Short mmCIF file of C-alpha atoms (C1' of nucleotides) in Angstrom, two decimals:
data_model
loop_
_atom_site.label_atom_id
_atom_site.label_comp_id
_atom_site.label_asym_id
_atom_site.label_seq_id
_atom_site.Cartn_x
_atom_site.Cartn_y
_atom_site.Cartn_z
CA UNK A 1 193.24 -61.42 20.26
CA UNK A 2 192.85 -64.03 22.99
CA UNK A 3 195.51 -66.62 23.73
CA UNK A 4 196.06 -68.40 27.03
CA UNK A 5 196.83 -65.39 29.21
CA UNK A 6 194.16 -63.16 27.71
CA UNK A 7 191.59 -65.95 28.01
CA UNK A 8 192.45 -66.22 31.70
CA UNK A 9 191.76 -62.51 32.06
CA UNK A 10 188.48 -62.77 30.17
CA UNK A 11 187.42 -65.72 32.32
CA UNK A 12 187.79 -63.59 35.44
CA UNK A 13 185.71 -60.77 33.97
CA UNK A 14 182.56 -62.66 34.89
CA UNK A 15 183.68 -63.32 38.48
CA UNK A 16 181.53 -60.51 39.96
CA UNK A 17 178.59 -62.70 38.97
CA UNK A 18 179.72 -65.72 41.03
CA UNK A 19 177.14 -66.84 43.58
CA UNK A 20 174.35 -64.84 41.95
CA UNK A 21 171.26 -66.05 40.17
CA UNK A 22 170.60 -65.70 36.46
CA UNK A 23 167.29 -63.84 36.21
CA UNK A 24 167.02 -63.82 32.45
CA UNK A 25 168.97 -64.85 29.34
CA UNK A 26 169.16 -63.36 25.89
CA UNK A 27 170.79 -65.45 23.19
CA UNK A 28 170.99 -64.84 19.45
CA UNK A 29 170.89 -68.59 19.06
CA UNK A 30 170.76 -68.80 15.25
CA UNK A 31 174.06 -67.00 14.93
CA UNK A 32 177.19 -68.85 13.86
CA UNK A 33 178.75 -68.72 17.37
CA UNK A 34 175.99 -71.10 18.57
CA UNK A 35 176.70 -73.72 15.87
CA UNK A 36 175.81 -77.15 17.20
CA UNK A 37 174.32 -75.71 20.41
CA UNK A 38 170.68 -75.79 21.50
CA UNK A 39 170.00 -72.15 22.30
CA UNK A 40 166.52 -72.80 23.69
CA UNK A 41 167.84 -75.38 26.17
CA UNK A 42 170.53 -72.93 27.22
CA UNK A 43 168.03 -70.16 27.85
CA UNK A 44 165.50 -72.33 29.69
CA UNK A 45 167.98 -74.19 31.88
CA UNK A 46 170.20 -71.30 32.93
CA UNK A 47 167.34 -69.09 33.99
CA UNK A 48 166.96 -69.40 37.76
CA UNK A 49 170.36 -71.04 38.30
CA UNK A 50 173.39 -69.55 40.01
CA UNK A 51 176.83 -69.11 38.47
CA UNK A 52 179.04 -71.04 40.90
CA UNK A 53 182.43 -71.60 39.32
CA UNK A 54 184.55 -71.04 36.25
CA UNK A 55 187.68 -72.62 34.89
CA UNK A 56 189.96 -72.40 31.92
CA UNK A 57 191.76 -75.08 29.95
CA UNK A 58 193.96 -73.75 27.19
CA UNK A 59 191.77 -71.26 25.36
CA UNK A 60 188.52 -72.87 26.51
CA UNK A 61 186.46 -71.42 29.34
CA UNK A 62 183.90 -73.34 31.37
CA UNK A 63 181.21 -71.67 33.49
CA UNK A 64 179.25 -73.90 35.86
CA UNK A 65 175.75 -73.34 37.25
CA UNK A 66 173.50 -74.98 39.75
CA UNK A 67 170.02 -74.62 41.06
CA UNK A 68 169.69 -74.88 44.84
CA UNK A 69 171.28 -75.99 48.13
CA UNK A 70 173.58 -72.99 48.66
CA UNK A 71 175.89 -74.63 51.22
CA UNK A 72 177.03 -77.11 48.57
CA UNK A 73 178.19 -74.43 46.15
CA UNK A 74 181.15 -75.56 44.09
CA UNK A 75 180.69 -79.30 44.56
CA UNK A 76 180.76 -81.11 41.23
CA UNK A 77 177.81 -83.33 42.16
CA UNK A 78 175.59 -80.29 42.40
CA UNK A 79 176.48 -78.78 39.08
CA UNK A 80 173.46 -78.72 36.84
CA UNK A 81 174.59 -76.91 33.72
CA UNK A 82 177.85 -76.11 31.97
CA UNK A 83 178.43 -73.22 29.61
CA UNK A 84 181.53 -73.40 27.42
CA UNK A 85 182.90 -70.32 25.72
CA UNK A 86 185.74 -70.12 23.24
CA UNK A 87 186.69 -66.60 22.23
CA UNK A 88 187.94 -67.33 18.72
CA UNK A 89 189.70 -64.34 17.18
CA UNK A 90 187.56 -61.45 18.37
CA UNK A 91 185.46 -62.67 21.29
CA UNK A 92 185.31 -61.05 24.72
CA UNK A 93 183.43 -61.51 27.96
CA UNK A 94 182.52 -58.43 29.98
CA UNK A 95 180.26 -57.09 32.70
CA UNK A 96 177.53 -54.55 32.00
CA UNK A 97 174.70 -52.99 34.03
CA UNK A 98 171.56 -55.05 34.61
CA UNK A 99 169.60 -52.99 32.07
CA UNK A 100 172.07 -53.72 29.25
CA UNK A 101 170.59 -53.72 25.77
CA UNK A 102 172.51 -56.14 23.53
CA UNK A 103 173.88 -54.79 20.27
CA UNK A 104 174.47 -56.59 17.01
CA UNK A 105 177.47 -58.60 18.24
CA UNK A 106 176.40 -59.24 21.84
CA UNK A 107 175.35 -62.83 21.20
CA UNK A 108 174.76 -63.94 24.78
CA UNK A 109 173.64 -61.93 27.83
CA UNK A 110 173.07 -63.47 31.27
CA UNK A 111 171.11 -60.99 33.37
CA UNK A 112 171.56 -60.86 37.13
CA UNK A 113 169.87 -58.48 39.53
CA UNK A 114 172.85 -56.13 39.80
CA UNK A 115 174.76 -56.71 36.55
CA UNK A 116 174.76 -58.63 33.31
CA UNK A 117 177.37 -61.03 31.95
CA UNK A 118 177.93 -60.46 28.24
CA UNK A 119 179.67 -62.41 25.48
CA UNK A 120 180.50 -60.32 22.43
CA UNK A 121 182.15 -61.54 19.22
CA UNK A 122 181.97 -59.49 16.00
CA UNK A 123 183.67 -62.06 13.81
CA UNK A 124 181.93 -65.09 15.34
CA UNK A 125 184.83 -67.51 15.10
CA UNK A 126 184.27 -68.05 18.81
CA UNK A 127 181.97 -70.77 20.06
CA UNK A 128 179.27 -71.09 22.73
CA UNK A 129 178.54 -74.60 24.00
CA UNK A 130 176.01 -75.79 26.52
CA UNK A 131 175.45 -78.96 28.48
CA UNK A 132 172.70 -79.69 30.97
CA UNK A 133 173.44 -82.49 33.43
CA UNK A 134 175.74 -83.31 36.29
CA UNK A 135 178.33 -85.20 34.32
CA UNK A 136 181.23 -83.47 32.64
CA UNK A 137 180.30 -82.33 29.11
CA UNK A 138 181.74 -84.37 26.23
CA UNK A 139 183.36 -81.24 24.86
CA UNK A 140 185.33 -80.79 28.10
CA UNK A 141 186.60 -84.37 28.40
CA UNK A 142 190.13 -85.50 27.63
CA UNK A 143 191.78 -82.10 28.01
CA UNK A 144 195.53 -82.03 27.55
CA UNK A 145 197.72 -81.00 30.51
CA UNK A 146 197.98 -77.29 31.18
CA UNK A 147 201.41 -75.95 30.26
CA UNK A 148 201.64 -74.32 33.68
CA UNK A 149 201.30 -77.67 35.50
CA UNK A 150 203.60 -80.53 36.46
CA UNK A 151 201.70 -82.86 34.11
CA UNK A 152 203.13 -80.89 31.20
CA UNK A 153 206.60 -82.38 31.56
CA UNK A 154 209.48 -83.23 29.24
CA UNK A 155 208.08 -86.67 28.57
CA UNK A 156 204.73 -85.30 27.38
CA UNK A 157 206.52 -82.56 25.40
CA UNK A 158 208.99 -84.90 23.69
CA UNK A 159 206.40 -87.54 22.87
CA UNK A 160 204.16 -84.91 21.31
CA UNK A 161 207.02 -83.53 19.23
CA UNK A 162 207.98 -87.04 18.11
CA UNK A 163 204.52 -87.50 16.62
CA UNK A 164 205.03 -84.55 14.27
CA UNK A 165 208.55 -85.01 12.95
CA UNK A 166 207.89 -83.45 9.58
CA UNK A 167 206.06 -80.36 10.78
CA UNK A 168 207.67 -76.96 11.34
CA UNK A 169 208.05 -76.25 15.07
CA UNK A 170 205.73 -73.25 14.80
CA UNK A 171 202.91 -75.45 13.48
CA UNK A 172 203.39 -77.87 16.38
CA UNK A 173 203.35 -75.11 19.00
CA UNK A 174 199.97 -74.05 17.61
CA UNK A 175 198.42 -77.52 18.07
CA UNK A 176 196.01 -77.20 20.98
CA UNK A 177 196.17 -80.86 22.00
CA UNK A 178 199.89 -80.53 22.69
CA UNK A 179 200.26 -76.87 23.65
CA UNK A 180 196.85 -75.81 24.97
CA UNK A 181 196.49 -72.05 24.91
CA UNK A 182 199.45 -71.21 22.69
CA UNK A 183 198.54 -68.97 19.75
CA UNK A 184 200.33 -66.95 17.14
CA UNK A 185 202.03 -64.34 19.28
CA UNK A 186 203.04 -66.74 22.06
CA UNK A 187 204.51 -69.21 19.56
CA UNK A 188 206.67 -66.47 18.03
CA UNK A 189 207.67 -65.24 21.49
CA UNK A 190 208.73 -68.76 22.56
CA UNK A 191 210.78 -69.44 19.42
CA UNK A 192 212.47 -66.05 19.55
CA UNK A 193 213.45 -66.69 23.16
CA UNK A 194 214.62 -70.23 22.30
CA UNK A 195 216.59 -68.91 19.28
CA UNK A 196 215.02 -71.39 16.89
CA UNK A 197 213.65 -70.61 13.42
CA UNK A 198 209.86 -71.06 13.27
CA UNK A 199 210.17 -73.01 10.01
CA UNK A 200 212.61 -75.57 11.44
CA UNK A 201 211.28 -79.13 11.18
CA UNK A 202 210.88 -81.08 14.41
CA UNK A 203 213.23 -83.87 13.32
CA UNK A 204 216.01 -81.32 12.74
CA UNK A 205 215.89 -80.03 16.31
CA UNK A 206 218.80 -80.96 18.54
CA UNK A 207 218.22 -82.23 22.07
CA UNK A 208 219.51 -78.90 23.33
CA UNK A 209 217.04 -76.94 21.17
CA UNK A 210 214.17 -79.08 22.40
CA UNK A 211 215.18 -78.41 25.96
CA UNK A 212 215.38 -74.66 25.43
CA UNK A 213 211.99 -74.61 23.69
CA UNK A 214 210.47 -76.55 26.59
CA UNK A 215 211.76 -74.05 29.14
CA UNK A 216 210.81 -71.03 27.03
CA UNK A 217 207.27 -72.39 26.66
CA UNK A 218 206.80 -72.69 30.43
CA UNK A 219 208.41 -69.31 31.01
CA UNK A 220 206.33 -67.36 28.46
CA UNK A 221 203.13 -68.92 29.79
CA UNK A 222 203.94 -68.15 33.43
CA UNK A 223 205.11 -64.60 32.82
CA UNK A 224 202.17 -63.71 30.59
CA UNK A 225 199.74 -65.05 33.20
CA UNK A 226 201.37 -62.70 35.72
CA UNK A 227 200.82 -59.65 33.49
CA UNK A 228 198.13 -60.05 30.81
CA UNK A 229 196.34 -62.80 32.74
CA UNK A 230 196.19 -60.86 35.97
CA UNK A 231 195.22 -57.33 34.97
CA UNK A 232 195.73 -57.16 31.19
CA UNK A 233 198.94 -55.16 31.70
CA UNK A 234 201.70 -55.36 29.08
CA UNK A 235 204.36 -58.05 29.29
CA UNK A 236 207.90 -56.67 29.87
CA UNK A 237 209.15 -54.13 27.31
CA UNK A 238 211.81 -56.47 25.96
CA UNK A 239 209.30 -59.03 24.67
CA UNK A 240 208.95 -59.69 20.96
CA UNK A 241 205.17 -59.13 21.12
CA UNK A 242 205.73 -55.36 21.24
CA UNK A 243 207.66 -55.48 17.96
CA UNK A 244 206.12 -58.23 15.91
CA UNK A 245 203.17 -56.33 14.45
CA UNK A 246 205.00 -53.04 13.88
CA UNK A 247 206.28 -52.01 10.52
CA UNK A 248 210.00 -51.69 11.05
CA UNK A 249 209.86 -53.93 14.13
CA UNK A 250 213.27 -54.81 15.58
CA UNK A 251 214.74 -57.59 17.68
CA UNK A 252 214.73 -56.42 21.32
CA UNK A 253 218.25 -57.83 21.71
CA UNK A 254 220.11 -56.96 18.50
CA UNK A 255 217.88 -54.21 17.14
CA UNK A 256 218.11 -56.09 13.82
CA UNK A 257 215.01 -55.79 11.60
CA UNK A 258 212.60 -58.63 12.13
CA UNK A 259 211.75 -60.90 9.21
CA UNK A 260 208.14 -61.71 8.39
CA UNK A 261 206.69 -64.64 6.46
CA UNK A 262 203.80 -67.03 6.46
CA UNK A 263 204.71 -70.17 8.42
CA UNK A 264 202.12 -72.87 9.14
CA UNK A 265 199.51 -70.61 7.57
CA UNK A 266 200.11 -67.77 10.04
CA UNK A 267 201.95 -64.46 9.89
CA UNK A 268 205.24 -65.08 11.64
CA UNK A 269 207.99 -62.74 12.85
CA UNK A 270 211.52 -63.72 13.82
CA UNK A 271 214.99 -62.29 14.25
CA UNK A 272 217.36 -63.50 11.52
CA UNK A 273 220.35 -62.85 13.77
CA UNK A 274 219.30 -64.81 16.86
CA UNK A 275 217.17 -67.56 15.40
CA UNK A 276 218.85 -70.41 13.54
"C1'" DA B 1 188.13 -52.51 -3.98
"C1'" DC B 2 191.36 -55.30 -1.89
"C1'" DC B 3 193.96 -57.34 1.63
"C1'" DC B 4 194.88 -58.21 6.39
"C1'" DC B 5 193.61 -60.66 10.87
"C1'" DT B 6 196.46 -63.20 18.51
"C1'" DG B 7 191.52 -69.44 15.85
"C1'" DT B 8 189.74 -73.88 14.52
"C1'" DT B 9 187.93 -77.37 11.35
"C1'" DC B 10 187.62 -79.87 7.26
"C1'" DG B 11 188.59 -81.63 2.52
"C1'" DG B 12 192.15 -82.67 -0.62
"C1'" DC B 13 196.45 -84.42 -1.56
"C1'" DG B 14 200.97 -86.69 -0.99
"C1'" DC C 1 195.74 -94.50 7.51
"C1'" DC C 2 198.75 -90.39 8.72
"C1'" DG C 3 199.68 -85.83 8.44
"C1'" DC C 4 200.28 -81.28 6.20
"C1'" DC C 5 198.26 -77.32 3.93
"C1'" DG C 6 195.05 -74.11 2.20
"C1'" DA C 7 190.31 -72.73 2.29
"C1'" DA C 8 186.36 -71.54 4.74
"C1'" DC C 9 183.88 -69.59 8.46
"C1'" DA C 10 182.03 -63.86 9.38
"C1'" DG C 11 182.96 -59.33 9.96
"C1'" DG C 12 185.66 -55.09 10.70
"C1'" DG C 13 189.55 -52.29 9.79
"C1'" DG C 14 193.56 -50.41 7.15
#
DNA sequence: ACCCCTGTTCGGCG
DNA sequence: CCGCCGAACAGGGG
């Protein structure tokens, strides 16, 4: 489920726990979601620390913790531990009461006095990472510019496209180092709005098509953050997302039947009338 | 039983 | 070496 806007919403689900101490931790640390992560270090280091800040970069979430000196909350130099969570296909973060008993798929629970912060992921394609130390974790370094930022500009966009001339545009939109946070539904939404076939190779795109794709990318990200990202409400009715999974789904503009095929290894929907 | 899946990584191949 | 593609990961649902 989670792409950029949904991840932003899931990041904020743990906000009631900001400023509060972690009293206890339960982690199913041998499970696949903890691959490459030291579950014992996570449990020992987080216990007794406060959750002080969270951020998102693309589909990655970062939760930061520190131990003491409350007036310095939020200052990077006081951060002691970093918890990274990627939601994969089926992950979610949620708040539960402080007496929460984890079920089979509740892989990580951070207990606070008045609530618990839970990470659940049935399919386990998500990922929990942990780093103890003041410096930025290796797995958070070198992030690409956020699409909703001035650093994601036409120069960055065009140079990234130029590096993948032979790839279909849909495959390139799914590359997280160029389009952090874009996933299957957002890629289809962008290309439908830009009127470009998902299978079209980068080198066949005209300058005009590139420009329209650039603007559609920014627009879809901003508008979905205002709806899904804010309160998980639906994007506007005339978005492709409401049609793409339906049998008999139609183009919101022409009412033509959508086409479906596998492009770049993913189920893809497009309107044969608008997209060329 | 069989096939599908809003994600990412890795091995094989061109 | 570069880059694309399909498989694999793990589990639930249609």
